[in-house]
Short mmCIF file of C-alpha atoms and ligand atoms in Angstrom, two decimals:
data_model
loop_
_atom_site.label_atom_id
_atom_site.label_comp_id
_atom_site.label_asym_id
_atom_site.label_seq_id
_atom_site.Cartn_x
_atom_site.Cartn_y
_atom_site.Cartn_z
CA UNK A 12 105.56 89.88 114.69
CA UNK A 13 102.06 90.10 115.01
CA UNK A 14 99.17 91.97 113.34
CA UNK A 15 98.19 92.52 116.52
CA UNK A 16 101.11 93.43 118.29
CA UNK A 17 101.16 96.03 115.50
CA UNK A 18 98.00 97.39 116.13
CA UNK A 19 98.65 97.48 120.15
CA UNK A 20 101.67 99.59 119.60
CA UNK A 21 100.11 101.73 117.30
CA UNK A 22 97.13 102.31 119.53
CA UNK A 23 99.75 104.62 121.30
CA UNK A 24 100.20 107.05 118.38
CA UNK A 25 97.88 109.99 118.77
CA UNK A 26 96.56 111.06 115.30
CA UNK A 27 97.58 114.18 113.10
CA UNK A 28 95.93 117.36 115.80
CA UNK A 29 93.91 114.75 117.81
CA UNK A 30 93.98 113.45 121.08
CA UNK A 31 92.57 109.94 119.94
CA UNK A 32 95.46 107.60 118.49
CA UNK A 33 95.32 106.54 115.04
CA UNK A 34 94.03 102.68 115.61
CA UNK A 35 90.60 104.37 117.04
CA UNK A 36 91.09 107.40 114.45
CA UNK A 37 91.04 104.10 112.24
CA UNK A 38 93.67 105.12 110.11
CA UNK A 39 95.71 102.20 109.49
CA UNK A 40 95.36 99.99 107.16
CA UNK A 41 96.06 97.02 105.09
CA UNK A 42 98.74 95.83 107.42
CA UNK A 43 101.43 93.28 105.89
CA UNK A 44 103.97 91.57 108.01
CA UNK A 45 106.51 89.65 105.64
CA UNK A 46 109.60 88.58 108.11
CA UNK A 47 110.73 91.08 109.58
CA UNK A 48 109.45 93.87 107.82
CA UNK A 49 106.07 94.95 108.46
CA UNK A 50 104.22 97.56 106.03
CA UNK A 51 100.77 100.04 106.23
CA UNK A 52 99.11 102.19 105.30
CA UNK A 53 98.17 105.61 107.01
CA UNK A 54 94.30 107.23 105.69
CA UNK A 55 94.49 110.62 106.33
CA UNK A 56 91.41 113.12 106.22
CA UNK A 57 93.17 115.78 104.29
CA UNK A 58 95.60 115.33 100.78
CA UNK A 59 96.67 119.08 102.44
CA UNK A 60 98.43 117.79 105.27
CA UNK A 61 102.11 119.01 105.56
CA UNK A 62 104.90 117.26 105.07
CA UNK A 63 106.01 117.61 108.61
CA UNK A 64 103.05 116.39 110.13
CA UNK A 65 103.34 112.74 108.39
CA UNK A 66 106.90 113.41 108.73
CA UNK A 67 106.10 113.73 112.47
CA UNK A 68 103.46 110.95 112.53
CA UNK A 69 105.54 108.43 110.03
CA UNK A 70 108.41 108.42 113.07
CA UNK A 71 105.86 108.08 116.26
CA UNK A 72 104.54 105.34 114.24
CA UNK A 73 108.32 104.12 114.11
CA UNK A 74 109.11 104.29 117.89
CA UNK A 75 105.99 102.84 119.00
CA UNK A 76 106.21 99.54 116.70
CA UNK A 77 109.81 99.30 117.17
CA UNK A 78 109.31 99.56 121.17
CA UNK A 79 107.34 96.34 120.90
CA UNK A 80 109.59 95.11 118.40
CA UNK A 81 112.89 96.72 117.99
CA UNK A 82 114.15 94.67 115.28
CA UNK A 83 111.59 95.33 113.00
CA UNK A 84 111.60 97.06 109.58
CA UNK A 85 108.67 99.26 108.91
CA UNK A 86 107.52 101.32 106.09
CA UNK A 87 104.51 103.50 106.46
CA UNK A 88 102.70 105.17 103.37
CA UNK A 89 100.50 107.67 103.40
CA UNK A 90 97.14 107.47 101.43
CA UNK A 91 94.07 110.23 101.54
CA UNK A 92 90.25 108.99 102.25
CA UNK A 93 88.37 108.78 98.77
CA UNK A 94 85.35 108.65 100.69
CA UNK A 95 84.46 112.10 99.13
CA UNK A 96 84.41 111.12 96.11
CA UNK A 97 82.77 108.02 96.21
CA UNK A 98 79.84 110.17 97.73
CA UNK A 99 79.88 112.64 95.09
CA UNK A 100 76.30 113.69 93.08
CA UNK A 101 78.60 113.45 90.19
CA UNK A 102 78.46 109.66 90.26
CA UNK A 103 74.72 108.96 89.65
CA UNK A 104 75.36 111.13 86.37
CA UNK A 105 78.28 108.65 85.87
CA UNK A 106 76.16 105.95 85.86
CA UNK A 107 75.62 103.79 82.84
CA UNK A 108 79.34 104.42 81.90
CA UNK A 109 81.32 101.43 82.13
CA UNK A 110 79.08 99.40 84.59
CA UNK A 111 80.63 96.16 84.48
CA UNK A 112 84.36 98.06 85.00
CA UNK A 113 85.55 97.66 88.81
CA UNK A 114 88.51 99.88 88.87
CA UNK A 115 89.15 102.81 86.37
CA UNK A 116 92.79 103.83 86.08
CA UNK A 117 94.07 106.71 83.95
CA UNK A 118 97.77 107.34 83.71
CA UNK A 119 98.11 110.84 83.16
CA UNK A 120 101.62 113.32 82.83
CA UNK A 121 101.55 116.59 82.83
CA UNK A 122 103.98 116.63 79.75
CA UNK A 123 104.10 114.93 76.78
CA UNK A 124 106.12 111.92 75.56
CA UNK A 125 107.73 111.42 79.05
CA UNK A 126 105.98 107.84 78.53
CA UNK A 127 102.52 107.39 79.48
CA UNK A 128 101.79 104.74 76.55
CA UNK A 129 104.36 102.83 77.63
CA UNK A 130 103.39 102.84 81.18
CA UNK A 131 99.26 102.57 80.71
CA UNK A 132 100.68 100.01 77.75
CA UNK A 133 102.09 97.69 80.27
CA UNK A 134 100.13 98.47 82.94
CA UNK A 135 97.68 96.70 81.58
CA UNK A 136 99.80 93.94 80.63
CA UNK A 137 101.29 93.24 84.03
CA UNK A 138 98.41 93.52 85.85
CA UNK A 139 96.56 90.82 83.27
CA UNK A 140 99.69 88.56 83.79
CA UNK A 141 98.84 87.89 87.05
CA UNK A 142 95.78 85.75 85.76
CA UNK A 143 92.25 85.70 86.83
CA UNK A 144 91.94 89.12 85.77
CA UNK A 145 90.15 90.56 82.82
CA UNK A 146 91.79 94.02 81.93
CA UNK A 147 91.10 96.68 79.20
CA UNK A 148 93.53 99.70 78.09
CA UNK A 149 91.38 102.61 76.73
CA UNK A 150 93.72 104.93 74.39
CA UNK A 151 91.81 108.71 75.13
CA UNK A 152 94.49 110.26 73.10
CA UNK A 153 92.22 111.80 70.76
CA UNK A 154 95.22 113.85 68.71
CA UNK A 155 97.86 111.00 68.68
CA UNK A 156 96.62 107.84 69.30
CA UNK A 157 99.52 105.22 69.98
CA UNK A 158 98.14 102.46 72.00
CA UNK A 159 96.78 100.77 68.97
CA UNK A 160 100.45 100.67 67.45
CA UNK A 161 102.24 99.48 70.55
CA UNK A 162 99.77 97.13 70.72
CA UNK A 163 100.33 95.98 67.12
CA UNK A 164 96.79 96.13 66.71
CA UNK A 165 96.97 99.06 63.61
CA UNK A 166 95.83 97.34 60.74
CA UNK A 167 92.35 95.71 62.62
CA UNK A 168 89.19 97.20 62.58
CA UNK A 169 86.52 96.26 65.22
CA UNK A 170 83.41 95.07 65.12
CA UNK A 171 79.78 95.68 65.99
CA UNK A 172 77.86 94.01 68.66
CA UNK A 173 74.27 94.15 69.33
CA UNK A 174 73.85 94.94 73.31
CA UNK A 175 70.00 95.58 74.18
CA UNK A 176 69.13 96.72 70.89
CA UNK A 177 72.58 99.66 70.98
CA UNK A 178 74.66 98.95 68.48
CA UNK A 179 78.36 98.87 70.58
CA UNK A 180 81.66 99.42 69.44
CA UNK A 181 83.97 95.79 70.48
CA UNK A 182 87.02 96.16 71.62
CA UNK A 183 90.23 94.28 69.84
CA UNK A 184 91.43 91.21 71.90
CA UNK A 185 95.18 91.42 72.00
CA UNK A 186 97.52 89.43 74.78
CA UNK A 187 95.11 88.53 76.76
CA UNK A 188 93.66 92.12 76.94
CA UNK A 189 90.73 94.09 75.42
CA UNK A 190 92.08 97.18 73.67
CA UNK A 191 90.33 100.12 71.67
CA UNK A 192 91.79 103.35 70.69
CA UNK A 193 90.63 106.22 68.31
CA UNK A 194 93.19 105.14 65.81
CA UNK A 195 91.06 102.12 64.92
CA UNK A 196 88.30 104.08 64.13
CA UNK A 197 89.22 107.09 61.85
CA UNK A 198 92.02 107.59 59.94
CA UNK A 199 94.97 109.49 61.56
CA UNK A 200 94.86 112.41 60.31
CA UNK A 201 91.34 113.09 60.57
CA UNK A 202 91.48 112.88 64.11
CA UNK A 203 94.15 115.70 64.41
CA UNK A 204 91.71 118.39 63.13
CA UNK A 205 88.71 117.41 65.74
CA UNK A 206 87.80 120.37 68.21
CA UNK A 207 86.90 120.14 71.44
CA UNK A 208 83.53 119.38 71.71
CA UNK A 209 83.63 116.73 69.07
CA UNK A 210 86.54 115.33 71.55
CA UNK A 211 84.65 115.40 74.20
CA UNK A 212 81.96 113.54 72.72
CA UNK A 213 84.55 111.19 70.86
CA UNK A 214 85.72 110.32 74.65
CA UNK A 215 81.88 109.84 75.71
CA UNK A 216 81.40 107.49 73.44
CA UNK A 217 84.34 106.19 74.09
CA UNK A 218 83.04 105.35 77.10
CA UNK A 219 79.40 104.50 76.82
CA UNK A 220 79.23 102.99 73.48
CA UNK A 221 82.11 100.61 73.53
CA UNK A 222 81.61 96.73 75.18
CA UNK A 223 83.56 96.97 77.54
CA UNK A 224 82.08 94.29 79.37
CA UNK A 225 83.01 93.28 82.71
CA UNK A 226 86.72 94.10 83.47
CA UNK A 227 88.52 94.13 86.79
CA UNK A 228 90.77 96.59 85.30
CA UNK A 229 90.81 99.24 82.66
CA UNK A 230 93.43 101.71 82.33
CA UNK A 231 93.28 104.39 80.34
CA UNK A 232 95.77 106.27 78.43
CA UNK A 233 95.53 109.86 78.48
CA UNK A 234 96.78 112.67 76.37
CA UNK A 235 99.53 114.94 77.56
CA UNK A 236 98.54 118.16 79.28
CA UNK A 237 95.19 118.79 81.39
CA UNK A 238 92.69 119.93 78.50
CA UNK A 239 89.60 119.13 77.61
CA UNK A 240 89.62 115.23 77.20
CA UNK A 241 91.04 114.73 81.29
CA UNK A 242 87.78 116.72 82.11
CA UNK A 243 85.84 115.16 80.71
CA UNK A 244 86.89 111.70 81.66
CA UNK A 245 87.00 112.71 85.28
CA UNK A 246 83.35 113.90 84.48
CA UNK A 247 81.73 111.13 83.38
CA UNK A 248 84.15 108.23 84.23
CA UNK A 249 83.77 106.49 87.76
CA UNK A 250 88.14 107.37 88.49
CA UNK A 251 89.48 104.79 91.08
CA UNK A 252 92.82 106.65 90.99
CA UNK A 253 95.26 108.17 88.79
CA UNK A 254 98.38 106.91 88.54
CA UNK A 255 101.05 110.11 87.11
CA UNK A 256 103.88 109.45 84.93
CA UNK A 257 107.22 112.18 85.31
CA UNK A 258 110.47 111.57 84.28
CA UNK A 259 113.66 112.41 86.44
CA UNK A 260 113.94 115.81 84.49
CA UNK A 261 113.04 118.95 86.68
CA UNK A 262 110.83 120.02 84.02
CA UNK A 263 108.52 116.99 84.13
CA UNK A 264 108.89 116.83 87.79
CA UNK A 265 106.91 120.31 87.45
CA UNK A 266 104.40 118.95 84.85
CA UNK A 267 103.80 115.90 87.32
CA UNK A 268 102.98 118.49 90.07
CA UNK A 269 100.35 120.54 87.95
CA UNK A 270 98.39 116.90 87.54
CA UNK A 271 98.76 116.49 90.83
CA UNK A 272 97.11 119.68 91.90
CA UNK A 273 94.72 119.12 88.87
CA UNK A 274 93.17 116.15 90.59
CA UNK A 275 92.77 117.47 93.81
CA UNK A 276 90.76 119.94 92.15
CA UNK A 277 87.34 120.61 94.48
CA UNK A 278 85.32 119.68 90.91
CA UNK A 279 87.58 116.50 90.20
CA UNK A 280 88.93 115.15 93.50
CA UNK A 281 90.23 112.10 91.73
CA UNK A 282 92.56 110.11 94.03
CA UNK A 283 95.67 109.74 92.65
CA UNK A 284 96.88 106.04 93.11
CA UNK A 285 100.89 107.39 93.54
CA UNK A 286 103.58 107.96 90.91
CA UNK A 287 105.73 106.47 88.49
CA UNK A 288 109.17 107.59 87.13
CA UNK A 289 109.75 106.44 83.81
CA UNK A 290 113.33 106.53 81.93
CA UNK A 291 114.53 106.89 85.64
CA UNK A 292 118.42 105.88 84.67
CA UNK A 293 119.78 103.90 81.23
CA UNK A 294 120.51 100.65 81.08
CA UNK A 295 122.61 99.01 78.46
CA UNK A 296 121.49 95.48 77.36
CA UNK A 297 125.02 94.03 77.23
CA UNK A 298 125.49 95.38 80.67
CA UNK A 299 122.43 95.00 82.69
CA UNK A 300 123.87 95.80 86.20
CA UNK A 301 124.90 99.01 85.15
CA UNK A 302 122.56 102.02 86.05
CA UNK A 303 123.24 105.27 84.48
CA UNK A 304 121.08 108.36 86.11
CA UNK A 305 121.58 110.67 82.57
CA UNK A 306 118.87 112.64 83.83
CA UNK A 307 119.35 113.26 87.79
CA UNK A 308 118.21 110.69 90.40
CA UNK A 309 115.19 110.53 92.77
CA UNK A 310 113.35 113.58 91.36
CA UNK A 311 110.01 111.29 91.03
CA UNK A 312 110.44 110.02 94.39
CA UNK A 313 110.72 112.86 95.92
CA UNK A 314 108.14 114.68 94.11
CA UNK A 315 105.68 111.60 95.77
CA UNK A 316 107.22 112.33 99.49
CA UNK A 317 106.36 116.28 99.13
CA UNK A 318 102.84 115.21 97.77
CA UNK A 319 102.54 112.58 100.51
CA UNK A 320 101.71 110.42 97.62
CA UNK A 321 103.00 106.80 97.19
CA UNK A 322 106.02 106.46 95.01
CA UNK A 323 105.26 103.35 92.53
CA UNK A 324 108.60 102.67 91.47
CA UNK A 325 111.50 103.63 87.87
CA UNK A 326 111.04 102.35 85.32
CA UNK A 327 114.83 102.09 83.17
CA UNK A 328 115.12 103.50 79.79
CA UNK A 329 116.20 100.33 77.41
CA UNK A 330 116.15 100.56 74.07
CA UNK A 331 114.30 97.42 73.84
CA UNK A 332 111.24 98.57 75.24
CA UNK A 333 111.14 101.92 72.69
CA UNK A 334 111.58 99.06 70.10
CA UNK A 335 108.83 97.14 71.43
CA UNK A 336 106.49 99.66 71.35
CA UNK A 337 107.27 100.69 67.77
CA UNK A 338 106.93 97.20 66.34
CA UNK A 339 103.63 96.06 68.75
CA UNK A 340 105.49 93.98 71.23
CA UNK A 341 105.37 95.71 74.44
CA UNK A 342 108.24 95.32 77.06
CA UNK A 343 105.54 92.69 79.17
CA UNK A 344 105.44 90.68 76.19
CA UNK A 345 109.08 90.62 75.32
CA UNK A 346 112.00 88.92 76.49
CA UNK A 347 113.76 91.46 78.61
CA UNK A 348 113.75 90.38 82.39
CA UNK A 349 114.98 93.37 83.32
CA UNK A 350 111.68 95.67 82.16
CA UNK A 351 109.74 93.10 83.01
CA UNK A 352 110.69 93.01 86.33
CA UNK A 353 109.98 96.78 86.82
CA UNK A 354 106.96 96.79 85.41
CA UNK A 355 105.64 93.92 87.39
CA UNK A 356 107.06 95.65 90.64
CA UNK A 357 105.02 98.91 89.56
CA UNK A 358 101.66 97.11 88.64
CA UNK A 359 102.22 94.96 92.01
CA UNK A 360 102.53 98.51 93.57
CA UNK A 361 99.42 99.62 91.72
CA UNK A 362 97.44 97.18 92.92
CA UNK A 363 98.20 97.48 96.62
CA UNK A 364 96.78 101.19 96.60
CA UNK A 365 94.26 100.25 94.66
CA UNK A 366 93.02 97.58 97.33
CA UNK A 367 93.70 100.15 99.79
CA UNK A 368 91.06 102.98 98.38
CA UNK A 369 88.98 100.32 97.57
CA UNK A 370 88.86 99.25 101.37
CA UNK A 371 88.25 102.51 102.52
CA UNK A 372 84.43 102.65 100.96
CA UNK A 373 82.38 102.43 103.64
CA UNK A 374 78.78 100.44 102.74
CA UNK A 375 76.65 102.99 102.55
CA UNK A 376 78.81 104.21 99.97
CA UNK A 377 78.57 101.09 97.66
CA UNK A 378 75.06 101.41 98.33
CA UNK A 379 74.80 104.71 96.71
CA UNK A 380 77.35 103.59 93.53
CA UNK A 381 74.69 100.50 93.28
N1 ATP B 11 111.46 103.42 79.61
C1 ATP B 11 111.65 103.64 78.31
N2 ATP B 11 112.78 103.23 77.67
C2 ATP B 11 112.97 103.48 76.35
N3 ATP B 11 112.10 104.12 75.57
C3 ATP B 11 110.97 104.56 76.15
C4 ATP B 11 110.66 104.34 77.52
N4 ATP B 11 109.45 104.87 77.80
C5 ATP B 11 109.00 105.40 76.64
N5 ATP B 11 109.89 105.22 75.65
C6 ATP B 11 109.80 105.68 74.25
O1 ATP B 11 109.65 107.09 74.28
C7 ATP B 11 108.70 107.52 73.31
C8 ATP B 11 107.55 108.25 73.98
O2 ATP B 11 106.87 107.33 74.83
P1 ATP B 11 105.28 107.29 74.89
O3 ATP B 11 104.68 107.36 73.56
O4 ATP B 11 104.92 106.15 75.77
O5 ATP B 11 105.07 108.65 75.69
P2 ATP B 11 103.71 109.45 75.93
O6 ATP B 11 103.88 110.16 77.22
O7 ATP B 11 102.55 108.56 75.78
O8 ATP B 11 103.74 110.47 74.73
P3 ATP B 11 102.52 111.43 74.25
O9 ATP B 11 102.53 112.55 75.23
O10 ATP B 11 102.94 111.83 72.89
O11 ATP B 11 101.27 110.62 74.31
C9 ATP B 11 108.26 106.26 72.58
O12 ATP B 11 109.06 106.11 71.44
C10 ATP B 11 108.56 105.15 73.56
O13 ATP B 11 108.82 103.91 72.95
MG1 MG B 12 100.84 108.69 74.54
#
């Protein structure tokens, strides 16, 4: 298989309402060919496009490829143009915060303790074990901070640099990763009585007054719900994409899907990068080929397929990684393979859609972020 055998049968697929096909639409992208498998990416105009439609265009995209080659295993996903946003007014007034940062990444849930320090957590971790990336994990959970603890950072206090005569706020090295939450800088119980302008200025400074440096990566940890503090980050933080937590429970399936409409918000129109499903089925240590679905199967999955949103993989529930957090060894850094394994295959996931928005802005749009 070719690339461009790929492209000349895809040339016959006419886009979604459109008598052009979707190689001159120039809607595919990022096209991988490993064996026999070949993978893309569809950019559609619209995240409002129905589920039949891609349904529709996912299987002409099918029967033309596998005309040329009939053997071939494809797998299309859908992503939405961020041009939009990348255009938006908003980002002049976002300039200044976190310059040096190339891709901003919150992990967000609608509902609380499904995960999301866990997942930003080792995120972070996965990503920087690739190498020859720097990456920083912001905790914005003003009311219950919890990255510094799973971090086993607690007990540290930063320091003060001197950047062009500001004072700045340095985050705490840890793994290989720069690190700064609220719960290094006040005491915990001071930080549960703040109201919400003071958090919204906390997070502003947050993001303006702490060295950040340059970082490929930062991912930020957000609070549960959609209050306040996810405004305002998706106010005055550049967003490359959000990636949303949910666990197989109906109940956070619906959480997921009020994030999901909250960032496709008009006013916000952050891209979300896809989703995650965390404590997707148990595992017991002792027998590590087992998979128990306690809580229903496939609910985050198919919560991504009616969102036309890329599914970024489960992540098992093992003790070992609740352990890890508690005691400031993450599952990255431990010595499960198993969790380590799923979180690589989720940050490897995280990273393809992120090189995939990242392709679609245009020059003129880089131009206006410079
Ligand atoms: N996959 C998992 N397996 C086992 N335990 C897990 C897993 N994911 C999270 N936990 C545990 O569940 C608890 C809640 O997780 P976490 O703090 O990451 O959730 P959260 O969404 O950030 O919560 P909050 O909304 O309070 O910020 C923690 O004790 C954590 O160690
Ligand atoms: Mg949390």
């Amino acid at each position: 298989m070719k690339e461009s055998g790929i492209y000349e049968a895809l040339s016959k697929v006419k886009g979604i309402d459109s008598d052009k096909d979707v190689v001159s639409l120039e809607m595919i992208r990022n096209i991988k060919i490993v064996e026999d498998r070949v993978y893309f990416t569809v950019v559609l105009d619209s995240p409002n496009i129905s589920i039949d439609k891609k349904e529709k265009l996912r299987k002409d995209c099918l029967g033309a490829i596998h005309e040329t080659y009939p053997m071939a295993k494809v797998l299309v996903s859908f992503n939405v143009k961020s041009g939009g946003k990348r255009n938006d007014p908003r980002l002049f007034e976002k300039k200044g915060a976190l310059e040096g940062v190339k891709n901003v990444i919150p992990v967000f849930s609608g509902k609380g303790g499904v995960g999301k320090s866990t997942v930003a957590t080792n995120l972070a971790l996965a990503i920087a074990a690739k190498g020859n990336v720097k990456v920083g994990l912001m905790d914005a959970d003003i009311y219950g901070p919890s990255g510094h603890i799973m971090m086993g950072v607690r007990t540290e206090r930063p320091h003060m640099r001197d950047v062009d005569g500001k004072a700045k706020i340095v985050p705490i090295m840890r793994y290989g990763i720069a690190m700064m939450s609220i719960g290094l800088l006040v005491d915990e119980e001071q930080a549960v009585v703040w109201r919400g302008p003071m958090v919204s200025s906390a997070i502003r400074q947050f993001t303006r007054d702490v060295d950040w440096g340059d970082l490929d990566y930062l991912i930020i940890d957000m609070p549960p719900g959609t209050g306040d503090i996810h405004l305002t980050i998706a106010q005055s933080v550049p967003v490359t994409g959000v990636v949303i937590v949910t666990t197989p429970q109906t109940v956070a399936v619906a959480d997921a899907r009020k994030g999901v409409t909250m960032f496709n918000q008009p006013g916000l129109k952050a891209p979300v990068l896809g989703i995650v499903e965390n404590m997707s089925y148990f595992t017991p240590a002792e027998l590590p080929e087992n998979k128990y679905y306690i809580f229903g199967q496939g609910g985050g999955k198919k919560l991504a397929d009616e969102f036309g949103l890329p599914f970024l993989g489960e992540i098992p529930l093992v003790k070992s990684i609740r352990e890890g957090g508690d005691i400031g060894v993450p599952a990255m850094m431990g010595d499960d393979p198993i969790t380590k394994a799923a979180f690589e295959a989720f940050s490897e996931k995280v990273i393809q859609q992120v090189e995939a928005l990242n392709a679609e802005v245009s020059d003129s749009e880089i131009e206006a972020k410079l």
